[in-house]
mmCIF file of C-alpha atoms in Angstrom:
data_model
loop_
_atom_site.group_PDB
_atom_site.id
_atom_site.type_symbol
_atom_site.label_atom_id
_atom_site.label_comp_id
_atom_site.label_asym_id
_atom_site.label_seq_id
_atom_site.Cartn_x
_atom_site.Cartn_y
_atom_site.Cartn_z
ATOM 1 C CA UNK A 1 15.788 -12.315 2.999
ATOM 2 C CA UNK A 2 16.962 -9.243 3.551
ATOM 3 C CA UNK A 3 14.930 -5.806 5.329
ATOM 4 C CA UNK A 4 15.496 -4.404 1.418
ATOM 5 C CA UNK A 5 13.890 -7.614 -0.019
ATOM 6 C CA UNK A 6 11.198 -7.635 2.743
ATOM 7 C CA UNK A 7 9.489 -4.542 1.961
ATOM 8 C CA UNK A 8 9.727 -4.984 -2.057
ATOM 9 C CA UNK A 9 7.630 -8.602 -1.740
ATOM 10 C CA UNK A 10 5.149 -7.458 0.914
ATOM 11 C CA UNK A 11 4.582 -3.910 -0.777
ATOM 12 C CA UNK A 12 3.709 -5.891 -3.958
ATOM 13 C CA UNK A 13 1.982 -8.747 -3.242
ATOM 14 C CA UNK A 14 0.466 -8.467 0.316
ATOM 15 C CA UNK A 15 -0.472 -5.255 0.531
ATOM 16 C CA UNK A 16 -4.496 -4.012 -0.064
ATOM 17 C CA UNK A 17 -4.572 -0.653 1.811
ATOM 18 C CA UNK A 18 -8.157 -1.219 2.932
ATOM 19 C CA UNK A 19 -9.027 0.023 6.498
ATOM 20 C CA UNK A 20 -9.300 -3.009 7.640
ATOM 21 C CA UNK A 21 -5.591 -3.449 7.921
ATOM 22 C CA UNK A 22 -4.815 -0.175 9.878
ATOM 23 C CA UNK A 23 -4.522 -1.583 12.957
ATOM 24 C CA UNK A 24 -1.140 -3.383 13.484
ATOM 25 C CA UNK A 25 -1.744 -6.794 13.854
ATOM 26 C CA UNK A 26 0.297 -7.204 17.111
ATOM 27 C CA UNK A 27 -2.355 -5.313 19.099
ATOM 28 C CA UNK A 28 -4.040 -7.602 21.840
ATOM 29 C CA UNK A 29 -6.436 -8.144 23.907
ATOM 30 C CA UNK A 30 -6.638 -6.362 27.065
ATOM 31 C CA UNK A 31 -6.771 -9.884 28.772
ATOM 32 C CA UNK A 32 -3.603 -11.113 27.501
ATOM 33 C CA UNK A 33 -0.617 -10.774 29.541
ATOM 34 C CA UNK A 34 2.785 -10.800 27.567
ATOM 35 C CA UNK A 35 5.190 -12.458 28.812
ATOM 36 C CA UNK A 36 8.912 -10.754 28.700
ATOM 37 C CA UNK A 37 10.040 -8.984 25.710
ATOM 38 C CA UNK A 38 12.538 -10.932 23.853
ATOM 39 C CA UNK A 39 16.184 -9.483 23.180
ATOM 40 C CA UNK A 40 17.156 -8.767 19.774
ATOM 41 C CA UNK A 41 13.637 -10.323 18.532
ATOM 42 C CA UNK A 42 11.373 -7.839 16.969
ATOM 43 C CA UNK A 43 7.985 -7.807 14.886
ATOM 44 C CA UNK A 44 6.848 -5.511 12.177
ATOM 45 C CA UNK A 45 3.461 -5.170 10.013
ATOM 46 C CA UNK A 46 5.103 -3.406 6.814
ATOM 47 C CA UNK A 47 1.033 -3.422 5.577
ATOM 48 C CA UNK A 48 0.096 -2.032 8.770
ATOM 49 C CA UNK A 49 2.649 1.019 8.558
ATOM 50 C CA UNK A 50 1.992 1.709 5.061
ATOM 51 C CA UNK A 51 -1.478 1.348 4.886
ATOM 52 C CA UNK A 52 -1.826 3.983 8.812
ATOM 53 C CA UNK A 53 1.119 6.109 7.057
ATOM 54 C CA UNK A 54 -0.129 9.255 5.503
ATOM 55 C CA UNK A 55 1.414 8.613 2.211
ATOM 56 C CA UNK A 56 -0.109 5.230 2.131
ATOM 57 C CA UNK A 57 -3.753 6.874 2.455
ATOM 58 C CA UNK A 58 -2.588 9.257 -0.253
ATOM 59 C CA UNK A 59 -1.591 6.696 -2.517
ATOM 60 C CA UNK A 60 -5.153 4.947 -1.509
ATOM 61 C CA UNK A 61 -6.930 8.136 -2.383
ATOM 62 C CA UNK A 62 -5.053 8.632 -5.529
ATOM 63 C CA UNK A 63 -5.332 5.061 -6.626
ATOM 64 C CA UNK A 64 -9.432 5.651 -5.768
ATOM 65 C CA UNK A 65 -9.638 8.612 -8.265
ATOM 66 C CA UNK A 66 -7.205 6.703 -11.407
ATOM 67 C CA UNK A 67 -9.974 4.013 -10.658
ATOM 68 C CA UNK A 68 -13.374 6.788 -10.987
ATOM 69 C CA UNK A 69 -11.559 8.062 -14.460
ATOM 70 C CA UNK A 70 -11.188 4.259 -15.733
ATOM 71 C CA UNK A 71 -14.876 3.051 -14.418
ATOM 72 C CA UNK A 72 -16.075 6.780 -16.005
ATOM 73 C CA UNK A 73 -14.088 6.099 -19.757
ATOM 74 C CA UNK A 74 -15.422 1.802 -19.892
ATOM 75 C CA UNK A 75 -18.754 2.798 -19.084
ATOM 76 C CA UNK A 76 -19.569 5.727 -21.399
ATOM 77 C CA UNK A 77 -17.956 2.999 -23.930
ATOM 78 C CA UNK A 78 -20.378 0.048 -22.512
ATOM 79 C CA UNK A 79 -23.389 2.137 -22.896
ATOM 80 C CA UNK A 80 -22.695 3.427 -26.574
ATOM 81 C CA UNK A 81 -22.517 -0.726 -27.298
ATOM 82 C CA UNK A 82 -25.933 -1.638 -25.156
ATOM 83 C CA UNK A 83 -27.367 1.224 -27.250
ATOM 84 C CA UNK A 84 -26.557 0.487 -30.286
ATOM 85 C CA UNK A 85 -27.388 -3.402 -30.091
ATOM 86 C CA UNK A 86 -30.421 -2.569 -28.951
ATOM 87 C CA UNK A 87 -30.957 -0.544 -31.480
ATOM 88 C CA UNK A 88 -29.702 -2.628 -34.368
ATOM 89 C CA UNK A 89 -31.781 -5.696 -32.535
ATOM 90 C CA UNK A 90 -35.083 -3.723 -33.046
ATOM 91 C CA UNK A 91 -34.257 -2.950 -36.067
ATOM 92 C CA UNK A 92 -33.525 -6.537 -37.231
ATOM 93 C CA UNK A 93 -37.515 -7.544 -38.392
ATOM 94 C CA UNK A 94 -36.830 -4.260 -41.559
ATOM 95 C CA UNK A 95 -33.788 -5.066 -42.430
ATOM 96 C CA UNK A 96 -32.179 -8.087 -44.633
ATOM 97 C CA UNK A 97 -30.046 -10.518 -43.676
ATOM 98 C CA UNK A 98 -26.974 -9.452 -45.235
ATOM 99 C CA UNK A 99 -27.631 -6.092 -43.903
ATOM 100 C CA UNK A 100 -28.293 -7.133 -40.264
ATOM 101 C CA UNK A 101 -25.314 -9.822 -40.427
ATOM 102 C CA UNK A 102 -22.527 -7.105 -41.659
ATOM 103 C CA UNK A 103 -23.745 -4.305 -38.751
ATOM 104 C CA UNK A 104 -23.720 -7.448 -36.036
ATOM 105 C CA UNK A 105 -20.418 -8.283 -37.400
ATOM 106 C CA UNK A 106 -19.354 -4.791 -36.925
ATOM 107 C CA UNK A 107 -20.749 -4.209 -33.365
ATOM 108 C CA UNK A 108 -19.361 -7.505 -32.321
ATOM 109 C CA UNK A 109 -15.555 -6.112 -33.463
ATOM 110 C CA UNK A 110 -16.284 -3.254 -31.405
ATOM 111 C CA UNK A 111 -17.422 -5.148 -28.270
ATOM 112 C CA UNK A 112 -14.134 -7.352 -28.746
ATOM 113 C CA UNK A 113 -12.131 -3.853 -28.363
ATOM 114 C CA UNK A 114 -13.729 -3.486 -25.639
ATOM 115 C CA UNK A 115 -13.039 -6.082 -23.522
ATOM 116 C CA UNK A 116 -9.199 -5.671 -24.880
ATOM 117 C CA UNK A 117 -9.300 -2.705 -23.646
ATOM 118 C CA UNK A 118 -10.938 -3.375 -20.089
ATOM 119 C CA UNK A 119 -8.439 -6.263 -19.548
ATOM 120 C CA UNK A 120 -6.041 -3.502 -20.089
ATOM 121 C CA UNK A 121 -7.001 -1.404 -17.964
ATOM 122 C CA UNK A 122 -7.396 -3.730 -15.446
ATOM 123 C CA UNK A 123 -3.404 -4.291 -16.242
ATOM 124 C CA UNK A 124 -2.782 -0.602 -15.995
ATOM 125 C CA UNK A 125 -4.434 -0.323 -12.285
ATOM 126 C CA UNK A 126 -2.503 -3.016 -11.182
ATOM 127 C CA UNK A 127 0.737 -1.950 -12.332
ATOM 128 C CA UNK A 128 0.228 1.675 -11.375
ATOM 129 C CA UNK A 129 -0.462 0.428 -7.979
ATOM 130 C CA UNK A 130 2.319 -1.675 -7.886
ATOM 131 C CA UNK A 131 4.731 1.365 -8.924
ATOM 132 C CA UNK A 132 3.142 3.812 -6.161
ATOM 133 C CA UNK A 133 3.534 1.069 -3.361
ATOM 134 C CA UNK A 134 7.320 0.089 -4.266
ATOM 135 C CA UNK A 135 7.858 4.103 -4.130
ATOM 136 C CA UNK A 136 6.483 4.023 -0.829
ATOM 137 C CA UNK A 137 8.875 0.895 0.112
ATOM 138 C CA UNK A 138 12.251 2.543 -0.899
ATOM 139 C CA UNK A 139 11.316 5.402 1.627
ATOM 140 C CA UNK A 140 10.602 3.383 4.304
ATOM 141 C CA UNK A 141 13.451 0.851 3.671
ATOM 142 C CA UNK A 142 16.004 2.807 5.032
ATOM 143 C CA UNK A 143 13.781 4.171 8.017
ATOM 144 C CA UNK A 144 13.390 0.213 9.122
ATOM 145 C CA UNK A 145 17.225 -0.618 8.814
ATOM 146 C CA UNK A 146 17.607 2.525 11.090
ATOM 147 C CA UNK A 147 15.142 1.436 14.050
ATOM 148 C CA UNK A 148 15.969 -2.110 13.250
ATOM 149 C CA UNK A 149 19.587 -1.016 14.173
ATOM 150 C CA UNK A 150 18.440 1.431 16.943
ATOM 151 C CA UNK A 151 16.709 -1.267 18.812
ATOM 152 C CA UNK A 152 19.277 -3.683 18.198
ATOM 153 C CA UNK A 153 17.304 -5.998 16.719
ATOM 154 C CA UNK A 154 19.043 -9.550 15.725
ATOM 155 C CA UNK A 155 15.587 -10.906 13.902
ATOM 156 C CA UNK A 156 12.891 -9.130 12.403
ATOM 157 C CA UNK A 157 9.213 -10.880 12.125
ATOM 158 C CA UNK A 158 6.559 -10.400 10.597
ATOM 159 C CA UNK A 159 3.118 -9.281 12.096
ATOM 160 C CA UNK A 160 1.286 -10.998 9.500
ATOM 161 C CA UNK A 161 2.810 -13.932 9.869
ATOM 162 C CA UNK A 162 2.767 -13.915 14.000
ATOM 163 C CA UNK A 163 -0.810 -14.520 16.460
ATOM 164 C CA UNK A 164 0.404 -12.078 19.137
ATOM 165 C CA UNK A 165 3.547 -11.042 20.549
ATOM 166 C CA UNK A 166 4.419 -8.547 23.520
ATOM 167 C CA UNK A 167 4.195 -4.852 21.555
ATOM 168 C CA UNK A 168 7.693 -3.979 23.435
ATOM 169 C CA UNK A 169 8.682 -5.961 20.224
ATOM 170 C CA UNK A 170 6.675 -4.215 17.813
ATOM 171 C CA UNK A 171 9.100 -1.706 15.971
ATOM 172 C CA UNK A 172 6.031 -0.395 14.178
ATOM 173 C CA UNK A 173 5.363 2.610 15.362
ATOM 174 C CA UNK A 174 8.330 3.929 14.854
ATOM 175 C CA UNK A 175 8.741 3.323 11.591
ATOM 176 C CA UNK A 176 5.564 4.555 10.937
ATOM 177 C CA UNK A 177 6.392 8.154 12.789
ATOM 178 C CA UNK A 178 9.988 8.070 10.387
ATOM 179 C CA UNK A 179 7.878 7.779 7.362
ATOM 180 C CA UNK A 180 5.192 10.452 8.276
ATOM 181 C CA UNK A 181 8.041 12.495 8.688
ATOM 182 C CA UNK A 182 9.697 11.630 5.893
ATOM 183 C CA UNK A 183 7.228 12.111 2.738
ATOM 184 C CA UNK A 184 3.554 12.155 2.874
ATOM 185 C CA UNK A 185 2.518 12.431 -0.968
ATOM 186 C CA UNK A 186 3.694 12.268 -4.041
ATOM 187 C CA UNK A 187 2.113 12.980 -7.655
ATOM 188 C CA UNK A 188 1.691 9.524 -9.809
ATOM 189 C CA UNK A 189 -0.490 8.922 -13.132
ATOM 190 C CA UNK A 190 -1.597 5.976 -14.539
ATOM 191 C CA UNK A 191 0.429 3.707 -16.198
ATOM 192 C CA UNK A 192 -0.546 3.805 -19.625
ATOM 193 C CA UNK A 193 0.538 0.193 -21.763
ATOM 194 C CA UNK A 194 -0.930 1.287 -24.925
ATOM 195 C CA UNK A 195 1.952 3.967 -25.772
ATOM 196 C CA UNK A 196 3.890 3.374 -28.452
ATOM 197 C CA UNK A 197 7.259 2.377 -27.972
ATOM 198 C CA UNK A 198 9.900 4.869 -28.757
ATOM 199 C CA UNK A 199 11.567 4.397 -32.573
ATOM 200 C CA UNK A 200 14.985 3.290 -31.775
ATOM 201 C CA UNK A 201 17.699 6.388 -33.678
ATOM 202 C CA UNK A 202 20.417 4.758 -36.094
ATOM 203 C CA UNK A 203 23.277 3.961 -34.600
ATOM 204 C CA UNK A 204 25.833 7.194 -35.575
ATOM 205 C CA UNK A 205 28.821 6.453 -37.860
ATOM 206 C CA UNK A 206 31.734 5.680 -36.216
ATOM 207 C CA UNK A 207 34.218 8.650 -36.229
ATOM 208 C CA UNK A 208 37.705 7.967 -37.567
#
């Protein structure tokens, strides 16, 4: 897999940004003693960088606020539907059947937009956050070929995916200083799936 690769599938799918996850995962305990640092082996916690960079934390913060406006919007939504079945329930003893059955009927269409439209924004989050994290990748891909090549690395690991290694190997912190340095924000909005798709023009006549 390539360093280009690398970044694109842990960005996406490994990646939580909670603070848990801000310490690399190659720091040990002070008891340990390392053996020798391997030549041309090195070890890397892409989630680690990301999630200590400042952009990461922005995109965190940012992602935190898109999440307040969608919680805000469902619940104003959620509450107009509690209210008004409560209201049509204590209603139900005065009114007839037919009458109660068709307002029901109506409420129940309205709760079934609802949870469309949850799921959906559910779908939005996630792909919004997938966007702002592969952003963040393509800046640091070519800052981790760079130290990757500066340390003369032959393999690149992991950190998630090793118990402990000797942090001469950890290539980390550099790449975390080359991003900080690089970019540390950038505006992004949520993805909205609910626009509608652009008309398609008619193809122009040919010219002779």
């Amino acid at each position: 897999m390539t360093i280009k690769n690398l970044v694109a599938a842990t960005c996406v799918a490994a990646l939580s940004l909670s603070a848990s996850s801000s310490a690399f995962a190659q720091a040990a305990a002070p008891t340990i003693t390392h053996g020798p640092a391997l030549p041309g082996v090195c070890v890397m916690s892409i989630q680690g960088v990301i999630s200590s960079s400042t952009v990461g934390k922005h995109v965190q913060t940012r992602m935190q606020q898109i999440l307040a406006q969608v919680e805000a919007e469902l619940k104003a939504e959620e509450a107009a539907l509690q209210r008004d079945g409560q209201a049509l329930e204590s209603q139900k003893a005065t009114l007839d059947q037919g009458t109660f059955d068709t307002r029901a009927a109506g409420l129940q269409v309205r709760l079934n937009a609802y949870k469309r439209k949850s799921q959906q924004r559910d779908n939005e989050l996630d792909r919004t956050q997938q966007k702002a994290l592969g952003r963040v990748g393509q800046e640091m891909e070519p800052i981790m070929r760079q130290v990757y090549q500066q340390r003369q690395c032959s393999v690149l690991l992991r950190a998630e995916s090793v118990l402990v290694a000797n942090p001469a190997m950890d290539i980390s912190p550099a790449i975390l200083t080359g991003l900080n340095a690089k970019i540390t924000q950038f505006a992004f909005e949520r993805e909205r799936l609910d626009q509608p798709a652009a008309t398609p023009q008619a193809a122009a006549p040919a010219r002779k």
